[in-house]
Amino acid sequence: MGKELDKAARLMQIAIQTNTPVFVFDVETEGLDPVKHHIIQLSALKIDPETFEVLDKINVFINPCRPLSDKVKEITGYTDEFLATCPLEVEAFPEIYNFLGEAPLLIGHNVGFDKSMLDALYTRQGQFLFCEDIDTCRMARELLKKKKDVPSHKLIDVAAYYGADIGLDFHKADDDIIATLRIFQVMYDPDAYLKPKKKLNINSIWYHNGFRGHARIYINTDAGSLFYDNLDKNYGSKDFSLDDIDMEDLEEKAIRKWSASNIDDLFQKVRAWHWKKMQEAIGQQKEFANEKEAIEAAAKENKRHYNTSIQLADGVYIVTLEKFLKSKAGSNSILY
């Protein structure tokens, strides 16, 4: 685990033991400077630290008493006309303070910025903010740093990776906190909320007799191939991450395709079928017009586990499969 993951585990356990509520929150602001700029929207969810049940929520808009920049309007979608109808900061603060209190445990994405804006709000209103925080952005960096299919650790990209972005409008604080809660759940407790896994279709299955007893069956799918190793009793793939695949569904399809009882029974059936087909192939002949082509074909068959012979008859080179070598490393790519 990383620093932020360890911190999250520690703080959540303390919250559970002390029966302390946790707040997932986000703010939209008129700028990036906590001193010069003010909060225009604050949304927060009060959650049970053990069950993640949402206990209460607030969504407060605040009139900044000055026009928004065009960039802020574009990002948030809010207008000066709308905010002019909202309460002033001094009017909105009691609702915020009564909800969060002075020592909340806060969860946010890039929470340092949101916390600094909240702290400035408290200070302007004559209150102090004493709080611990958990940053889902840092958690994502620790968990997803090797994931090439995550373009950034922004909330919108992390939520998309985990399938937690459905039905949400980002850069709206009330939707951002839902996304933050969803990704926190899956990063803190992977069984709580999972991205839908891909269901693959099987194109073929073949057997490979490897070194030192490591035989494998390869399953070719519409997304690439994966293998099952008979000694390790594990799956592997160079084409995709198995974490993204519905392996239970894929294994069930493979077992059903071969009328097997389980994965080890499937392995035995594919291996037996493989050697049977190799035995049946013995005696097959192919004709070639020149010696070079015949030699290349014979070498290819030798590499695929067969012994071959080359004969010249009536000006034609004939390559014959004579036998196969069970002990030789390598495999004939017989597909099913």
C-alpha atoms as a printed R data frame, in Angstrom:
    type eleno elety resid chain resno       x       y       z
1   ATOM     1    CA   MET     A     1   0.000   0.000   0.000
2   ATOM     2    CA   GLY     A     2   1.014   3.621  -0.474
3   ATOM     3    CA   LYS     A     3   1.072   6.518   1.959
4   ATOM     4    CA   GLU     A     4  -2.387   7.840   1.183
5   ATOM     5    CA   LEU     A     5  -3.895   4.348   1.140
6   ATOM     6    CA   ASP     A     6  -2.382   3.639   4.560
7   ATOM     7    CA   LYS     A     7  -3.619   6.998   5.818
8   ATOM     8    CA   ALA     A     8  -7.131   6.305   4.506
9   ATOM     9    CA   ALA     A     9  -7.225   2.906   6.215
10  ATOM    10    CA   ARG     A    10  -6.031   4.393   9.514
11  ATOM    11    CA   LEU     A    11  -8.440   7.341   9.540
12  ATOM    12    CA   MET     A    12 -11.432   5.266   8.468
13  ATOM    13    CA   GLN     A    13 -10.755   2.728  11.216
14  ATOM    14    CA   ILE     A    14 -10.597   5.520  13.788
15  ATOM    15    CA   ALA     A    15 -13.876   6.910  12.461
16  ATOM    16    CA   ILE     A    16 -15.492   3.467  12.752
17  ATOM    17    CA   GLN     A    17 -14.199   2.920  16.296
18  ATOM    18    CA   THR     A    18 -15.347   6.360  17.454
19  ATOM    19    CA   ASN     A    19 -18.593   6.274  15.471
20  ATOM    20    CA   THR     A    20 -17.562   9.505  13.768
21  ATOM    21    CA   PRO     A    21 -19.255  10.491  10.496
22  ATOM    22    CA   VAL     A    22 -17.146  11.165   7.431
23  ATOM    23    CA   PHE     A    23 -17.776  13.843   4.817
24  ATOM    24    CA   VAL     A    24 -17.152  13.592   1.082
25  ATOM    25    CA   PHE     A    25 -17.046  17.145  -0.193
26  ATOM    26    CA   ASP     A    26 -16.219  19.355  -3.147
27  ATOM    27    CA   VAL     A    27 -16.296  23.066  -3.866
28  ATOM    28    CA   GLU     A    28 -16.594  25.175  -6.987
29  ATOM    29    CA   THR     A    29 -14.858  28.525  -6.726
30  ATOM    30    CA   GLU     A    30 -14.460  31.798  -8.568
31  ATOM    31    CA   GLY     A    31 -10.677  31.313  -8.704
32  ATOM    32    CA   LEU     A    32  -7.678  29.463  -7.293
33  ATOM    33    CA   ASP     A    33  -6.497  31.845  -4.552
34  ATOM    34    CA   PRO     A    34  -8.075  31.100  -1.122
35  ATOM    35    CA   VAL     A    35  -7.474  34.689  -0.016
36  ATOM    36    CA   LYS     A    36  -8.752  36.532  -3.082
37  ATOM    37    CA   HIS     A    37 -11.392  34.100  -4.319
38  ATOM    38    CA   HIS     A    38 -14.477  32.654  -2.680
39  ATOM    39    CA   ILE     A    39 -16.521  29.457  -2.834
40  ATOM    40    CA   ILE     A    40 -19.584  29.658  -5.099
41  ATOM    41    CA   GLN     A    41 -20.832  26.100  -4.464
42  ATOM    42    CA   LEU     A    42 -20.188  23.613  -1.664
43  ATOM    43    CA   SER     A    43 -21.601  20.096  -1.762
44  ATOM    44    CA   ALA     A    44 -21.043  17.410   0.860
45  ATOM    45    CA   LEU     A    45 -22.228  13.921   1.706
46  ATOM    46    CA   LYS     A    46 -22.243  12.698   5.290
47  ATOM    47    CA   ILE     A    47 -21.488   8.966   5.190
48  ATOM    48    CA   ASP     A    48 -21.255   6.082   7.607
49  ATOM    49    CA   PRO     A    49 -17.528   5.120   7.670
50  ATOM    50    CA   GLU     A    50 -18.302   1.401   7.888
51  ATOM    51    CA   THR     A    51 -21.169   0.937   5.419
52  ATOM    52    CA   PHE     A    52 -20.644   4.011   3.202
53  ATOM    53    CA   GLU     A    53 -24.351   4.712   3.573
54  ATOM    54    CA   VAL     A    54 -25.195   8.349   2.826
55  ATOM    55    CA   LEU     A    55 -26.679   9.755   6.032
56  ATOM    56    CA   ASP     A    56 -27.273  13.340   4.918
57  ATOM    57    CA   LYS     A    57 -26.196  15.843   2.278
58  ATOM    58    CA   ILE     A    58 -26.054  19.543   1.528
59  ATOM    59    CA   ASN     A    59 -25.650  21.546  -1.663
60  ATOM    60    CA   VAL     A    60 -25.126  25.254  -1.004
61  ATOM    61    CA   PHE     A    61 -24.684  28.027  -3.571
62  ATOM    62    CA   ILE     A    62 -23.082  31.321  -2.500
63  ATOM    63    CA   ASN     A    63 -23.280  34.734  -4.129
64  ATOM    64    CA   PRO     A    64 -19.676  36.018  -4.576
65  ATOM    65    CA   CYS     A    65 -20.979  39.561  -5.124
66  ATOM    66    CA   ARG     A    66 -18.857  40.017  -8.249
67  ATOM    67    CA   PRO     A    67 -18.905  38.724 -11.821
68  ATOM    68    CA   LEU     A    68 -17.385  35.347 -12.641
69  ATOM    69    CA   SER     A    69 -14.630  35.079 -15.216
70  ATOM    70    CA   ASP     A    70 -15.548  33.609 -18.577
71  ATOM    71    CA   LYS     A    71 -13.365  30.577 -17.796
72  ATOM    72    CA   VAL     A    72 -15.207  29.820 -14.542
73  ATOM    73    CA   LYS     A    73 -18.544  30.217 -16.308
74  ATOM    74    CA   GLU     A    74 -17.389  27.781 -18.986
75  ATOM    75    CA   ILE     A    75 -16.106  25.207 -16.476
76  ATOM    76    CA   THR     A    76 -19.049  25.290 -14.061
77  ATOM    77    CA   GLY     A    77 -21.904  26.349 -16.297
78  ATOM    78    CA   TYR     A    78 -23.054  28.851 -13.656
79  ATOM    79    CA   THR     A    79 -23.994  32.432 -14.516
80  ATOM    80    CA   ASP     A    80 -23.793  35.724 -12.664
81  ATOM    81    CA   GLU     A    81 -27.566  35.999 -12.908
82  ATOM    82    CA   PHE     A    82 -28.076  32.663 -11.152
83  ATOM    83    CA   LEU     A    83 -25.563  33.345  -8.359
84  ATOM    84    CA   ALA     A    84 -27.054  36.791  -7.749
85  ATOM    85    CA   THR     A    85 -30.169  35.009  -6.461
86  ATOM    86    CA   CYS     A    86 -28.168  32.905  -3.964
87  ATOM    87    CA   PRO     A    87 -27.412  33.762  -0.298
88  ATOM    88    CA   LEU     A    88 -24.343  35.750   0.659
89  ATOM    89    CA   GLU     A    89 -21.423  33.959   2.305
90  ATOM    90    CA   VAL     A    90 -22.365  35.213   5.773
91  ATOM    91    CA   GLU     A    91 -25.911  33.907   5.241
92  ATOM    92    CA   ALA     A    92 -24.850  30.516   3.866
93  ATOM    93    CA   PHE     A    93 -22.114  29.774   6.415
94  ATOM    94    CA   PRO     A    94 -24.340  28.662   9.338
95  ATOM    95    CA   GLU     A    95 -25.769  25.823   7.233
96  ATOM    96    CA   ILE     A    96 -22.272  24.725   6.250
97  ATOM    97    CA   TYR     A    97 -20.903  24.958   9.800
98  ATOM    98    CA   ASN     A    98 -23.860  23.115  11.321
99  ATOM    99    CA   PHE     A    99 -23.389  20.327   8.791
100 ATOM   100    CA   LEU     A   100 -19.590  19.891   8.867
101 ATOM   101    CA   GLY     A   101 -18.755  21.152  12.342
102 ATOM   102    CA   GLU     A   102 -15.245  22.279  13.230
103 ATOM   103    CA   ALA     A   103 -13.358  18.960  13.145
104 ATOM   104    CA   PRO     A   104 -14.658  16.838  10.267
105 ATOM   105    CA   LEU     A   105 -12.870  14.001   8.474
106 ATOM   106    CA   LEU     A   106 -12.974  15.165   4.864
107 ATOM   107    CA   ILE     A   107 -12.633  13.080   1.705
108 ATOM   108    CA   GLY     A   108 -12.050  14.893  -1.566
109 ATOM   109    CA   HIS     A   109 -10.313  14.688  -4.921
110 ATOM   110    CA   ASN     A   110  -7.251  16.928  -4.803
111 ATOM   111    CA   VAL     A   111  -8.589  17.723  -1.364
112 ATOM   112    CA   GLY     A   112  -5.812  20.138  -0.455
113 ATOM   113    CA   PHE     A   113  -7.277  22.851  -2.668
114 ATOM   114    CA   ASP     A   114 -10.866  22.352  -1.497
115 ATOM   115    CA   LYS     A   115  -9.725  22.271   2.116
116 ATOM   116    CA   SER     A   116  -7.782  25.540   1.723
117 ATOM   117    CA   MET     A   117 -10.869  27.249   0.295
118 ATOM   118    CA   LEU     A   118 -13.009  25.868   3.140
119 ATOM   119    CA   ASP     A   119 -10.465  26.947   5.747
120 ATOM   120    CA   ALA     A   120 -10.459  30.493   4.318
121 ATOM   121    CA   LEU     A   121 -14.266  30.535   4.483
122 ATOM   122    CA   TYR     A   122 -14.200  29.474   8.150
123 ATOM   123    CA   THR     A   123 -11.579  32.124   8.950
124 ATOM   124    CA   ARG     A   124 -13.573  34.913   7.307
125 ATOM   125    CA   GLN     A   125 -16.567  33.881   9.395
126 ATOM   126    CA   GLY     A   126 -14.619  33.848  12.660
127 ATOM   127    CA   GLN     A   127 -14.355  30.056  13.064
128 ATOM   128    CA   PHE     A   128 -11.490  27.563  13.013
129 ATOM   129    CA   LEU     A   129 -11.324  24.377  10.958
130 ATOM   130    CA   PHE     A   130  -9.514  21.442  12.577
131 ATOM   131    CA   CYS     A   131  -9.755  18.454  10.280
132 ATOM   132    CA   GLU     A   132  -8.073  15.379   8.861
133 ATOM   133    CA   ASP     A   133  -8.422  14.625   5.177
134 ATOM   134    CA   ILE     A   134  -8.154  11.787   2.668
135 ATOM   135    CA   ASP     A   135  -7.199  12.597  -0.926
136 ATOM   136    CA   THR     A   136  -8.654  10.279  -3.584
137 ATOM   137    CA   CYS     A   137  -6.350  11.868  -6.172
138 ATOM   138    CA   ARG     A   138  -3.291  10.673  -4.245
139 ATOM   139    CA   MET     A   139  -4.899   7.263  -3.754
140 ATOM   140    CA   ALA     A   140  -5.423   7.037  -7.513
141 ATOM   141    CA   ARG     A   141  -1.783   7.939  -8.185
142 ATOM   142    CA   GLU     A   142  -0.656   5.139  -5.881
143 ATOM   143    CA   LEU     A   143  -3.009   2.540  -7.332
144 ATOM   144    CA   LEU     A   144  -3.058   3.464 -11.024
145 ATOM   145    CA   LYS     A   145   0.496   4.673 -11.690
146 ATOM   146    CA   LYS     A   146   1.212   1.666 -13.943
147 ATOM   147    CA   LYS     A   147  -2.132   1.721 -15.751
148 ATOM   148    CA   LYS     A   148  -1.539   2.978 -19.295
149 ATOM   149    CA   ASP     A   149  -5.261   3.304 -20.049
150 ATOM   150    CA   VAL     A   150  -5.766   6.086 -17.468
151 ATOM   151    CA   PRO     A   151  -4.900   9.382 -19.242
152 ATOM   152    CA   SER     A   152  -4.626  11.362 -15.993
153 ATOM   153    CA   HIS     A   153  -5.551  11.241 -12.317
154 ATOM   154    CA   LYS     A   154  -8.228  13.900 -12.700
155 ATOM   155    CA   LEU     A   155 -11.565  12.962 -11.183
156 ATOM   156    CA   ILE     A   156 -13.252  12.547 -14.570
157 ATOM   157    CA   ASP     A   157 -10.568  10.099 -15.812
158 ATOM   158    CA   VAL     A   158 -10.315   8.053 -12.612
159 ATOM   159    CA   ALA     A   159 -14.110   7.807 -12.437
160 ATOM   160    CA   ALA     A   160 -14.233   6.681 -16.073
161 ATOM   161    CA   TYR     A   161 -11.593   4.005 -15.413
162 ATOM   162    CA   TYR     A   162 -13.615   2.546 -12.545
163 ATOM   163    CA   GLY     A   163 -16.943   2.903 -14.368
164 ATOM   164    CA   ALA     A   164 -18.033   5.414 -11.730
165 ATOM   165    CA   ASP     A   165 -18.936   8.239 -14.109
166 ATOM   166    CA   ILE     A   166 -22.357   7.037 -15.225
167 ATOM   167    CA   GLY     A   167 -25.015   9.745 -15.151
168 ATOM   168    CA   LEU     A   168 -22.734  12.472 -13.794
169 ATOM   169    CA   ASP     A   169 -21.952  16.036 -14.923
170 ATOM   170    CA   PHE     A   170 -18.417  16.877 -13.843
171 ATOM   171    CA   HIS     A   171 -17.410  20.320 -12.541
172 ATOM   172    CA   LYS     A   172 -20.692  20.463 -10.674
173 ATOM   173    CA   ALA     A   173 -19.856  19.989  -7.001
174 ATOM   174    CA   ASP     A   174 -22.992  17.955  -6.285
175 ATOM   175    CA   ASP     A   175 -22.061  15.421  -8.991
176 ATOM   176    CA   ASP     A   176 -18.337  15.513  -8.227
177 ATOM   177    CA   ILE     A   177 -18.941  14.300  -4.666
178 ATOM   178    CA   ILE     A   178 -20.894  11.302  -5.968
179 ATOM   179    CA   ALA     A   179 -17.997  10.408  -8.272
180 ATOM   180    CA   THR     A   180 -15.531  10.944  -5.414
181 ATOM   181    CA   LEU     A   181 -17.496   8.646  -3.109
182 ATOM   182    CA   ARG     A   182 -17.708   5.964  -5.802
183 ATOM   183    CA   ILE     A   183 -13.988   5.930  -6.565
184 ATOM   184    CA   PHE     A   184 -13.104   6.099  -2.871
185 ATOM   185    CA   GLN     A   185 -15.201   2.997  -2.254
186 ATOM   186    CA   VAL     A   186 -13.470   0.942  -4.924
187 ATOM   187    CA   MET     A   187  -9.966   2.155  -4.008
188 ATOM   188    CA   TYR     A   188 -10.505   1.710  -0.265
189 ATOM   189    CA   ASP     A   189 -12.516  -1.511  -0.568
190 ATOM   190    CA   PRO     A   190 -12.198  -3.140  -4.017
191 ATOM   191    CA   ASP     A   191 -15.260  -5.334  -3.413
192 ATOM   192    CA   ALA     A   192 -17.530  -2.387  -2.690
193 ATOM   193    CA   TYR     A   193 -17.889  -1.104  -6.233
194 ATOM   194    CA   LEU     A   194 -16.288  -2.620  -9.291
195 ATOM   195    CA   LYS     A   195 -15.936  -1.499 -12.872
196 ATOM   196    CA   PRO     A   196 -17.900  -3.878 -15.124
197 ATOM   197    CA   LYS     A   197 -15.460  -6.468 -16.441
198 ATOM   198    CA   LYS     A   198 -15.197  -7.314 -20.138
199 ATOM   199    CA   LYS     A   199 -16.831 -10.487 -21.413
200 ATOM   200    CA   LEU     A   200 -14.705 -12.033 -24.163
201 ATOM   201    CA   ASN     A   201 -15.630 -14.415 -26.963
202 ATOM   202    CA   ILE     A   202 -13.498 -17.514 -27.542
203 ATOM   203    CA   ASN     A   203 -12.130 -18.067 -31.049
204 ATOM   204    CA   SER     A   204 -10.009 -21.159 -30.422
205 ATOM   205    CA   ILE     A   205  -8.162 -23.185 -27.787
206 ATOM   206    CA   TRP     A   206  -4.827 -24.927 -28.273
207 ATOM   207    CA   TYR     A   207  -2.204 -26.845 -26.342
208 ATOM   208    CA   HIS     A   208   1.468 -25.996 -25.820
209 ATOM   209    CA   ASN     A   209   3.960 -28.490 -24.383
210 ATOM   210    CA   GLY     A   210   6.554 -26.284 -22.685
211 ATOM   211    CA   PHE     A   211   9.801 -26.734 -20.779
212 ATOM   212    CA   ARG     A   212  10.236 -28.615 -17.496
213 ATOM   213    CA   GLY     A   213   6.695 -29.869 -17.322
214 ATOM   214    CA   HIS     A   214   5.089 -26.471 -17.866
215 ATOM   215    CA   ALA     A   215   2.359 -27.313 -20.335
216 ATOM   216    CA   ARG     A   216  -0.309 -24.742 -21.128
217 ATOM   217    CA   ILE     A   217  -3.574 -24.345 -22.907
218 ATOM   218    CA   TYR     A   218  -3.965 -21.092 -24.806
219 ATOM   219    CA   ILE     A   219  -7.364 -19.472 -25.246
220 ATOM   220    CA   ASN     A   220  -7.583 -17.145 -28.229
221 ATOM   221    CA   THR     A   221 -10.251 -14.452 -27.811
222 ATOM   222    CA   ASP     A   222 -11.489 -11.407 -29.684
223 ATOM   223    CA   ALA     A   223  -9.199  -9.259 -27.488
224 ATOM   224    CA   GLY     A   224  -6.040 -11.397 -27.658
225 ATOM   225    CA   SER     A   225  -4.869 -14.615 -26.024
226 ATOM   226    CA   LEU     A   226  -4.327 -15.875 -22.493
227 ATOM   227    CA   PHE     A   227  -3.001 -19.135 -21.101
228 ATOM   228    CA   TYR     A   228  -3.625 -21.544 -18.249
229 ATOM   229    CA   ASP     A   229  -0.495 -23.218 -16.809
230 ATOM   230    CA   ASN     A   230  -0.926 -26.778 -15.538
231 ATOM   231    CA   LEU     A   231   1.770 -26.496 -12.835
232 ATOM   232    CA   ASP     A   232   1.127 -22.988 -11.534
233 ATOM   233    CA   LYS     A   233  -2.652 -23.421 -11.817
234 ATOM   234    CA   ASN     A   234  -2.804 -19.773 -12.853
235 ATOM   235    CA   TYR     A   235  -3.845 -17.696 -15.837
236 ATOM   236    CA   GLY     A   236  -1.602 -15.198 -17.600
237 ATOM   237    CA   SER     A   237  -1.647 -12.933 -20.634
238 ATOM   238    CA   LYS     A   238   0.646 -10.539 -22.470
239 ATOM   239    CA   ASP     A   239  -2.214  -8.968 -24.408
240 ATOM   240    CA   PHE     A   240  -4.360  -7.522 -21.618
241 ATOM   241    CA   SER     A   241  -4.759  -7.207 -17.864
242 ATOM   242    CA   LEU     A   242  -6.714 -10.116 -16.398
243 ATOM   243    CA   ASP     A   243  -8.116  -7.681 -13.819
244 ATOM   244    CA   ASP     A   244 -10.226  -6.139 -16.598
245 ATOM   245    CA   ILE     A   245 -11.652  -9.477 -17.796
246 ATOM   246    CA   ASP     A   246 -14.626 -11.436 -16.498
247 ATOM   247    CA   MET     A   247 -12.532 -14.551 -15.948
248 ATOM   248    CA   GLU     A   248 -15.383 -16.525 -14.417
249 ATOM   249    CA   ASP     A   249 -17.458 -16.021 -17.579
250 ATOM   250    CA   LEU     A   250 -14.519 -16.845 -19.868
251 ATOM   251    CA   GLU     A   251 -13.599 -20.022 -17.991
252 ATOM   252    CA   GLU     A   252 -17.228 -21.133 -18.005
253 ATOM   253    CA   LYS     A   253 -17.391 -20.646 -21.794
254 ATOM   254    CA   ALA     A   254 -14.193 -22.655 -22.327
255 ATOM   255    CA   ILE     A   255 -15.349 -25.495 -20.066
256 ATOM   256    CA   ARG     A   256 -18.745 -25.595 -21.744
257 ATOM   257    CA   LYS     A   257 -17.157 -25.580 -25.217
258 ATOM   258    CA   TRP     A   258 -15.307 -28.800 -24.379
259 ATOM   259    CA   SER     A   259 -18.003 -30.345 -22.150
260 ATOM   260    CA   ALA     A   260 -15.491 -30.425 -19.301
261 ATOM   261    CA   SER     A   261 -16.255 -30.486 -15.581
262 ATOM   262    CA   ASN     A   262 -13.644 -27.886 -14.514
263 ATOM   263    CA   ILE     A   263 -10.532 -26.112 -15.774
264 ATOM   264    CA   ASP     A   264  -8.189 -29.037 -15.020
265 ATOM   265    CA   ASP     A   265 -10.518 -31.434 -16.814
266 ATOM   266    CA   LEU     A   266 -10.519 -28.998 -19.746
267 ATOM   267    CA   PHE     A   267  -6.720 -29.013 -19.745
268 ATOM   268    CA   GLN     A   268  -6.611 -32.822 -19.918
269 ATOM   269    CA   LYS     A   269  -9.171 -32.941 -22.735
270 ATOM   270    CA   VAL     A   270  -7.395 -30.318 -24.840
271 ATOM   271    CA   ARG     A   271  -4.050 -32.082 -24.360
272 ATOM   272    CA   ALA     A   272  -5.484 -35.482 -25.282
273 ATOM   273    CA   TRP     A   273  -7.168 -34.009 -28.352
274 ATOM   274    CA   HIS     A   274  -3.920 -32.308 -29.345
275 ATOM   275    CA   TRP     A   275  -1.847 -35.499 -29.284
276 ATOM   276    CA   LYS     A   276  -4.611 -37.409 -31.078
277 ATOM   277    CA   LYS     A   277  -4.648 -34.867 -33.914
278 ATOM   278    CA   MET     A   278  -0.863 -34.990 -34.160
279 ATOM   279    CA   GLN     A   279  -0.992 -38.779 -34.410
280 ATOM   280    CA   GLU     A   280  -3.670 -38.568 -37.100
281 ATOM   281    CA   ALA     A   281  -1.546 -36.100 -39.059
282 ATOM   282    CA   ILE     A   282   1.313 -38.606 -39.431
283 ATOM   283    CA   GLY     A   283   1.592 -39.833 -43.006
284 ATOM   284    CA   GLN     A   284   0.246 -36.636 -44.536
285 ATOM   285    CA   GLN     A   285   2.190 -35.405 -47.538
286 ATOM   286    CA   LYS     A   286   2.719 -32.062 -49.235
287 ATOM   287    CA   GLU     A   287   4.238 -31.493 -52.661
288 ATOM   288    CA   PHE     A   288   6.623 -28.676 -53.598
289 ATOM   289    CA   ALA     A   289   8.045 -27.598 -56.921
290 ATOM   290    CA   ASN     A   290  11.574 -26.886 -55.671
291 ATOM   291    CA   GLU     A   291  13.906 -28.197 -53.002
292 ATOM   292    CA   LYS     A   292  14.208 -24.910 -51.087
293 ATOM   293    CA   GLU     A   293  10.462 -24.726 -50.446
294 ATOM   294    CA   ALA     A   294  10.418 -28.374 -49.384
295 ATOM   295    CA   ILE     A   295  13.284 -27.877 -46.916
296 ATOM   296    CA   GLU     A   296  11.625 -24.789 -45.427
297 ATOM   297    CA   ALA     A   297   8.332 -26.661 -45.031
298 ATOM   298    CA   ALA     A   298  10.069 -29.633 -43.407
299 ATOM   299    CA   ALA     A   299  11.898 -27.335 -40.977
300 ATOM   300    CA   LYS     A   300   8.609 -25.689 -40.073
301 ATOM   301    CA   GLU     A   301   6.981 -29.041 -39.359
302 ATOM   302    CA   ASN     A   302  10.000 -30.137 -37.299
303 ATOM   303    CA   LYS     A   303   9.647 -26.999 -35.229
304 ATOM   304    CA   ARG     A   304   5.960 -27.814 -34.756
305 ATOM   305    CA   HIS     A   305   6.818 -31.159 -33.150
306 ATOM   306    CA   TYR     A   306   7.014 -33.489 -36.168
307 ATOM   307    CA   ASN     A   307   9.783 -35.503 -37.760
308 ATOM   308    CA   THR     A   308   9.695 -35.243 -41.547
309 ATOM   309    CA   SER     A   309  11.275 -36.765 -44.630
310 ATOM   310    CA   ILE     A   310  11.803 -35.296 -48.092
311 ATOM   311    CA   GLN     A   311  11.676 -37.402 -51.261
312 ATOM   312    CA   LEU     A   312  12.026 -36.481 -54.925
313 ATOM   313    CA   ALA     A   313   9.540 -38.252 -57.198
314 ATOM   314    CA   ASP     A   314   8.813 -37.355 -60.828
315 ATOM   315    CA   GLY     A   315  10.404 -33.934 -60.376
316 ATOM   316    CA   VAL     A   316   8.293 -33.106 -57.307
317 ATOM   317    CA   TYR     A   317   9.601 -32.793 -53.758
318 ATOM   318    CA   ILE     A   318   7.345 -34.603 -51.295
319 ATOM   319    CA   VAL     A   319   7.436 -33.739 -47.576
320 ATOM   320    CA   THR     A   320   6.000 -36.494 -45.371
321 ATOM   321    CA   LEU     A   321   5.139 -36.258 -41.667
322 ATOM   322    CA   GLU     A   322   6.737 -39.343 -40.127
323 ATOM   323    CA   LYS     A   323   6.197 -39.045 -36.360
324 ATOM   324    CA   PHE     A   324   5.919 -36.532 -33.526
325 ATOM   325    CA   LEU     A   325   8.191 -36.157 -30.505
326 ATOM   326    CA   LYS     A   326   6.369 -35.869 -27.188
327 ATOM   327    CA   SER     A   327   9.514 -35.001 -25.296
328 ATOM   328    CA   LYS     A   328  10.511 -32.099 -27.518
329 ATOM   329    CA   ALA     A   329   9.648 -28.593 -26.301
330 ATOM   330    CA   GLY     A   330   7.343 -26.719 -28.614
331 ATOM   331    CA   SER     A   331   3.844 -27.150 -29.902
332 ATOM   332    CA   ASN     A   332   1.712 -27.761 -32.904
333 ATOM   333    CA   SER     A   333  -0.833 -24.948 -33.048
334 ATOM   334    CA   ILE     A   334  -3.879 -27.130 -33.550
335 ATOM   335    CA   LEU     A   335  -6.905 -24.923 -32.970
336 ATOM   336    CA   TYR     A   336 -10.373 -25.863 -31.782
